[in-house]
PDB file of C-alpha atoms in Angstrom:
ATOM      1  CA  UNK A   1     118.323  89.738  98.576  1.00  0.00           C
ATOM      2  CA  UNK A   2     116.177  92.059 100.772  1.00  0.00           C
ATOM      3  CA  UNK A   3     118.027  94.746 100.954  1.00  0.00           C
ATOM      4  CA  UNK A   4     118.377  94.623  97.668  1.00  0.00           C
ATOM      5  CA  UNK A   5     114.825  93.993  97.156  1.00  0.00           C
ATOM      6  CA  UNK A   6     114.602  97.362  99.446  1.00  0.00           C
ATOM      7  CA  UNK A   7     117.094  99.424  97.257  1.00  0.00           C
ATOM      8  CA  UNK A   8     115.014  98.334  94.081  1.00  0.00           C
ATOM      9  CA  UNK A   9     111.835  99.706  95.508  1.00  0.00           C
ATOM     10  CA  UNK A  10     112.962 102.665  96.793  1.00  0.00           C
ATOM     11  CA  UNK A  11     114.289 103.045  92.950  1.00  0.00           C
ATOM     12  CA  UNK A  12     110.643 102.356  91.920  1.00  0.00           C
ATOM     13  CA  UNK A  13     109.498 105.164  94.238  1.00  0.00           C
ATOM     14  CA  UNK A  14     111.580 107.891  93.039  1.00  0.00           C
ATOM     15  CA  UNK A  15     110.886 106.772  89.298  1.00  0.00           C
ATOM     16  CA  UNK A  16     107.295 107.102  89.976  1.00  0.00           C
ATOM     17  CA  UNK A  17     107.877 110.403  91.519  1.00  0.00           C
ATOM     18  CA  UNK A  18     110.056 111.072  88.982  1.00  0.00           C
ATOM     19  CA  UNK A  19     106.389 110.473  86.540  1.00  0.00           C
ATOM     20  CA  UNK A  20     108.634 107.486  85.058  1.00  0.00           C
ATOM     21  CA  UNK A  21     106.195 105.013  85.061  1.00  0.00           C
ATOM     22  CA  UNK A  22     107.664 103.001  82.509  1.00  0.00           C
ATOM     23  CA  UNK A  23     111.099 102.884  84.892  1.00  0.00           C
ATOM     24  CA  UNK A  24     108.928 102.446  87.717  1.00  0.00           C
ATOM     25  CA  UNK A  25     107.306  99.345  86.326  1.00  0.00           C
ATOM     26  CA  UNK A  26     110.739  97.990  85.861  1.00  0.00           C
ATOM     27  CA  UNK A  27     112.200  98.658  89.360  1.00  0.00           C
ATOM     28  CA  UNK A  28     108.737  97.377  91.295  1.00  0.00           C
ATOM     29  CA  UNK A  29     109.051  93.934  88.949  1.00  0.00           C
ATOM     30  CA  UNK A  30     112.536  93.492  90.096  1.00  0.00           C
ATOM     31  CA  UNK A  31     112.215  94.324  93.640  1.00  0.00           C
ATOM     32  CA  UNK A  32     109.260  91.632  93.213  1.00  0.00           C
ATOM     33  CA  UNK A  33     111.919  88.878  91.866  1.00  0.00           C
ATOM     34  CA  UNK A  34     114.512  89.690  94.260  1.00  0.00           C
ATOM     35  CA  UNK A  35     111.755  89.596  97.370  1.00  0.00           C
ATOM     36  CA  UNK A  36     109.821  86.328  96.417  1.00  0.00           C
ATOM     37  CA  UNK A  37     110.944  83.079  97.868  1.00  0.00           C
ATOM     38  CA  UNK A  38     113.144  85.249 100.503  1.00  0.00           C
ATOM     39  CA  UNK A  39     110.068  87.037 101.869  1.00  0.00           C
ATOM     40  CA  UNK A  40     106.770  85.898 103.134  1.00  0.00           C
ATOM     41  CA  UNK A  41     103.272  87.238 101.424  1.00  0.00           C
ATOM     42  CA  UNK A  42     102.525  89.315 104.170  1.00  0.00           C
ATOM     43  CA  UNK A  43     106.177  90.964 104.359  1.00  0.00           C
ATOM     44  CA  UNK A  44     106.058  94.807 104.468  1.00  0.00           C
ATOM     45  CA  UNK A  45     107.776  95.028 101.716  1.00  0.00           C
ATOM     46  CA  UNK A  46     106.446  92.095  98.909  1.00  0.00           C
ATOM     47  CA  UNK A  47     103.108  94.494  99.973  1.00  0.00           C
ATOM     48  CA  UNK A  48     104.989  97.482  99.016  1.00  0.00           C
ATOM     49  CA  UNK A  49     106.255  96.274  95.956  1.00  0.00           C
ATOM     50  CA  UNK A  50     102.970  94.946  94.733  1.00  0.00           C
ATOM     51  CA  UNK A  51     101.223  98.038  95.330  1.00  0.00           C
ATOM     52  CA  UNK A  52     103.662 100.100  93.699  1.00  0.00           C
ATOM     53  CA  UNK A  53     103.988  98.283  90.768  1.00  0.00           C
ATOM     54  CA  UNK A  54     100.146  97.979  90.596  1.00  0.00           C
ATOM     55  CA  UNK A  55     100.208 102.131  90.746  1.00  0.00           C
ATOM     56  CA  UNK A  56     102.476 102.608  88.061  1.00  0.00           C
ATOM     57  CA  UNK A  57     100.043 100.175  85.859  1.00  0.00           C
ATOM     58  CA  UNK A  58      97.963 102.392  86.855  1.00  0.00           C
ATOM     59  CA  UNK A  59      99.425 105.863  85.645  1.00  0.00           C
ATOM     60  CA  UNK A  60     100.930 103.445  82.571  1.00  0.00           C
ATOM     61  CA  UNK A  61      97.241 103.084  81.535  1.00  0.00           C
ATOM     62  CA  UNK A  62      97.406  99.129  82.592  1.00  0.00           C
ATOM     63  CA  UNK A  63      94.625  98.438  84.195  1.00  0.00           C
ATOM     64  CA  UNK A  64      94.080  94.714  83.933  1.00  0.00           C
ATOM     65  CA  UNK A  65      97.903  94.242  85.412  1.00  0.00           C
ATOM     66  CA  UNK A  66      96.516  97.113  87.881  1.00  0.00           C
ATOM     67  CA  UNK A  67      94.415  95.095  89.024  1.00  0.00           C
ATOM     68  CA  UNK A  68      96.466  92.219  89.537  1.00  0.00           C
ATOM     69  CA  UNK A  69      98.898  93.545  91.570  1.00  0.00           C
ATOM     70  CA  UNK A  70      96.308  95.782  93.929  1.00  0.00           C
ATOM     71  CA  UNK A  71      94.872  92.600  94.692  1.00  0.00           C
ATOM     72  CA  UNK A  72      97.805  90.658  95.650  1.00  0.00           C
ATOM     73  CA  UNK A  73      98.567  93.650  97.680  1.00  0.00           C
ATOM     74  CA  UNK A  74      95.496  93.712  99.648  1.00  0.00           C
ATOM     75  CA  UNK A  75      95.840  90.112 100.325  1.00  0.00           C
ATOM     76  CA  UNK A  76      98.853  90.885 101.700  1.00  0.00           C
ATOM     77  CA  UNK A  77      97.183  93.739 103.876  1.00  0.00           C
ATOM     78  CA  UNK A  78      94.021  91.273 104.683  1.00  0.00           C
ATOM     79  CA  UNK A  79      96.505  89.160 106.362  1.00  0.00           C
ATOM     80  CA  UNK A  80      99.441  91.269 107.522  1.00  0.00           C
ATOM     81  CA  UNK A  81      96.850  93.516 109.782  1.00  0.00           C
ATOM     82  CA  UNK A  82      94.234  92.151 111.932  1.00  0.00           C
ATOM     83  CA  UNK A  83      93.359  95.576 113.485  1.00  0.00           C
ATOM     84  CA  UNK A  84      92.308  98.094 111.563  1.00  0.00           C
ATOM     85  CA  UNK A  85      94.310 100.073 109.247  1.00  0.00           C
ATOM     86  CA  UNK A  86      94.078 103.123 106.980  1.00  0.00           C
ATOM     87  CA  UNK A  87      96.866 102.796 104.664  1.00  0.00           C
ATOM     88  CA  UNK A  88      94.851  99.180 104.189  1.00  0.00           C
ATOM     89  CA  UNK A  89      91.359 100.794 103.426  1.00  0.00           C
ATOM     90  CA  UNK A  90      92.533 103.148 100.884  1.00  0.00           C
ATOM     91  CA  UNK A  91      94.417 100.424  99.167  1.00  0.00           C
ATOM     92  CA  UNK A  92      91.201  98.881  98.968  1.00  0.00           C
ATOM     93  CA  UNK A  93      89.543 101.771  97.764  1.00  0.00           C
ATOM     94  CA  UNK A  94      91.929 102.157  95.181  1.00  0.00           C
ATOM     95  CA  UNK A  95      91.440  98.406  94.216  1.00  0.00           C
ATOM     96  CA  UNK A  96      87.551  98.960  94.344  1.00  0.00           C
ATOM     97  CA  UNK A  97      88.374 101.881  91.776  1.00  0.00           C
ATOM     98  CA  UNK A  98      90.361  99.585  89.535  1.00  0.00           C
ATOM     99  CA  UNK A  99      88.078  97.044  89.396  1.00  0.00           C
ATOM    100  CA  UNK A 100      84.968  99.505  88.627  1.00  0.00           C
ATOM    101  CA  UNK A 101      87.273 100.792  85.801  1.00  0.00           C
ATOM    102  CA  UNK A 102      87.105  97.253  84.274  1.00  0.00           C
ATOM    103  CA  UNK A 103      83.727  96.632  85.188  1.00  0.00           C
ATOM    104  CA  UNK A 104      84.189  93.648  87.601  1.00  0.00           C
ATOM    105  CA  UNK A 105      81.037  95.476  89.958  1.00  0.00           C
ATOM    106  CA  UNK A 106      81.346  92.507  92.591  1.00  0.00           C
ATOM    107  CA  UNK A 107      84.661  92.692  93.365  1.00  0.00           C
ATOM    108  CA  UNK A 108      84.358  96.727  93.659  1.00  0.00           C
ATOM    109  CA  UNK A 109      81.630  96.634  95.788  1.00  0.00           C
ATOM    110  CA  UNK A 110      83.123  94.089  98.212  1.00  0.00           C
ATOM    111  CA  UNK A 111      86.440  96.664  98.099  1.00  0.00           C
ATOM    112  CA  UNK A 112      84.389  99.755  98.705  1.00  0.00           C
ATOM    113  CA  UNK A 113      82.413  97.664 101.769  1.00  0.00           C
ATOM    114  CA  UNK A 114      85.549  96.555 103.394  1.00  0.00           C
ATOM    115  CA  UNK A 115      87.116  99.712 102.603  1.00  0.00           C
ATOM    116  CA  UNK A 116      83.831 101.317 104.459  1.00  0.00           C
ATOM    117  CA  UNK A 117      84.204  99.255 107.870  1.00  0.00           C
ATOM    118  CA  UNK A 118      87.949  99.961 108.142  1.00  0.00           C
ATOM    119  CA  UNK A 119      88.028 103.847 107.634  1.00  0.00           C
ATOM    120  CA  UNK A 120      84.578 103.893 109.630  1.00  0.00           C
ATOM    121  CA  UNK A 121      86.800 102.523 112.303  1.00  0.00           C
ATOM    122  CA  UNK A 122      90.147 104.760 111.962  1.00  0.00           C
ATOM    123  CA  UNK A 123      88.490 107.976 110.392  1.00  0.00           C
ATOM    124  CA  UNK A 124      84.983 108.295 111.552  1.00  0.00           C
ATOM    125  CA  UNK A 125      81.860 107.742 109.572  1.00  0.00           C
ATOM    126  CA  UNK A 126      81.593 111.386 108.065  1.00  0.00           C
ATOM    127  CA  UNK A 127      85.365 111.556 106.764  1.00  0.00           C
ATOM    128  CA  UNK A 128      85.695 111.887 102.968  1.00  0.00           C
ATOM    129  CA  UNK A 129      87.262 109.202 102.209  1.00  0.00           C
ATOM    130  CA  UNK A 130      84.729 107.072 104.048  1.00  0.00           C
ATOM    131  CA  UNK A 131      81.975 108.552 102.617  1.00  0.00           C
ATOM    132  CA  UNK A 132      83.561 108.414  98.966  1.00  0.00           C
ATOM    133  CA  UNK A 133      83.637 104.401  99.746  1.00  0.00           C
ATOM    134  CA  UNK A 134      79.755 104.325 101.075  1.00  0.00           C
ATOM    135  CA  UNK A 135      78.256 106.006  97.847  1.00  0.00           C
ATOM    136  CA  UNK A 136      80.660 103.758  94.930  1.00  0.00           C
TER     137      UNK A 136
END
């Protein structure tokens, strides 16, 4: 089932960069199905396949179910990586994002904060991205 589960979310990539988000949706969910129960939280790839499908929400206009799966994601992240990592923060920056978008300002803030400390760490306090974070 996980290499299946792998095959499926590749499929989901190259939908999305395809602009198929409506495919894309499809291939993340099943990747999803085939991954769960075979596949701890914190796998690599249940991350992957909740962050893509929460992406093509996002480009589907979705941003409740956006939201859904960006969190599950970085709970996968929050656990999978105790040192710092970038591909982490700007999940959580996206997250934060989402959840401004839908007005839930706690949760954003606590993204953009985490989000903060993390790239602070790996990029430096006066990178972009960091300093995008620090003023949301």
């Amino acid at each position: 089932k996980v290499e299946e589960g792998y095959t499926t979310l590749h499929a989901g990539d190259q939908s999305m960069s395809e602009g198929d988000s409506k495919q894309a949706i499809h291939h993340y969910s099943r990747a999803l199905t085939l991954l769960r129960g075979t596949c701890k939280p914190t796998h690599a790839l249940l991350i992957r396949a909740n962050s893509g499908l929460a992406h093509a929400y996002i480009a589907h206009g979705d941003w409740e179910k956006a939201q859904k799966y960006l969190e599950k994601s970085v709970k996968g992240f929050d656990v999978a990586y105790t040192t710092p990592n970038p591909i982490h923060a700007v999940e959580l920056l996206m997250y934060g994002k989402v959840c401004s978008m839908r007005k839930d300002i706690r949760t954003a803030r606590d993204a953009f904060m985490k989000a903060v400390k993390i790239l602070t760490i790996t990029h430096g306090p006066d990178q972009h991205l960091t300093s995008d974070c620090r003023t949301r």
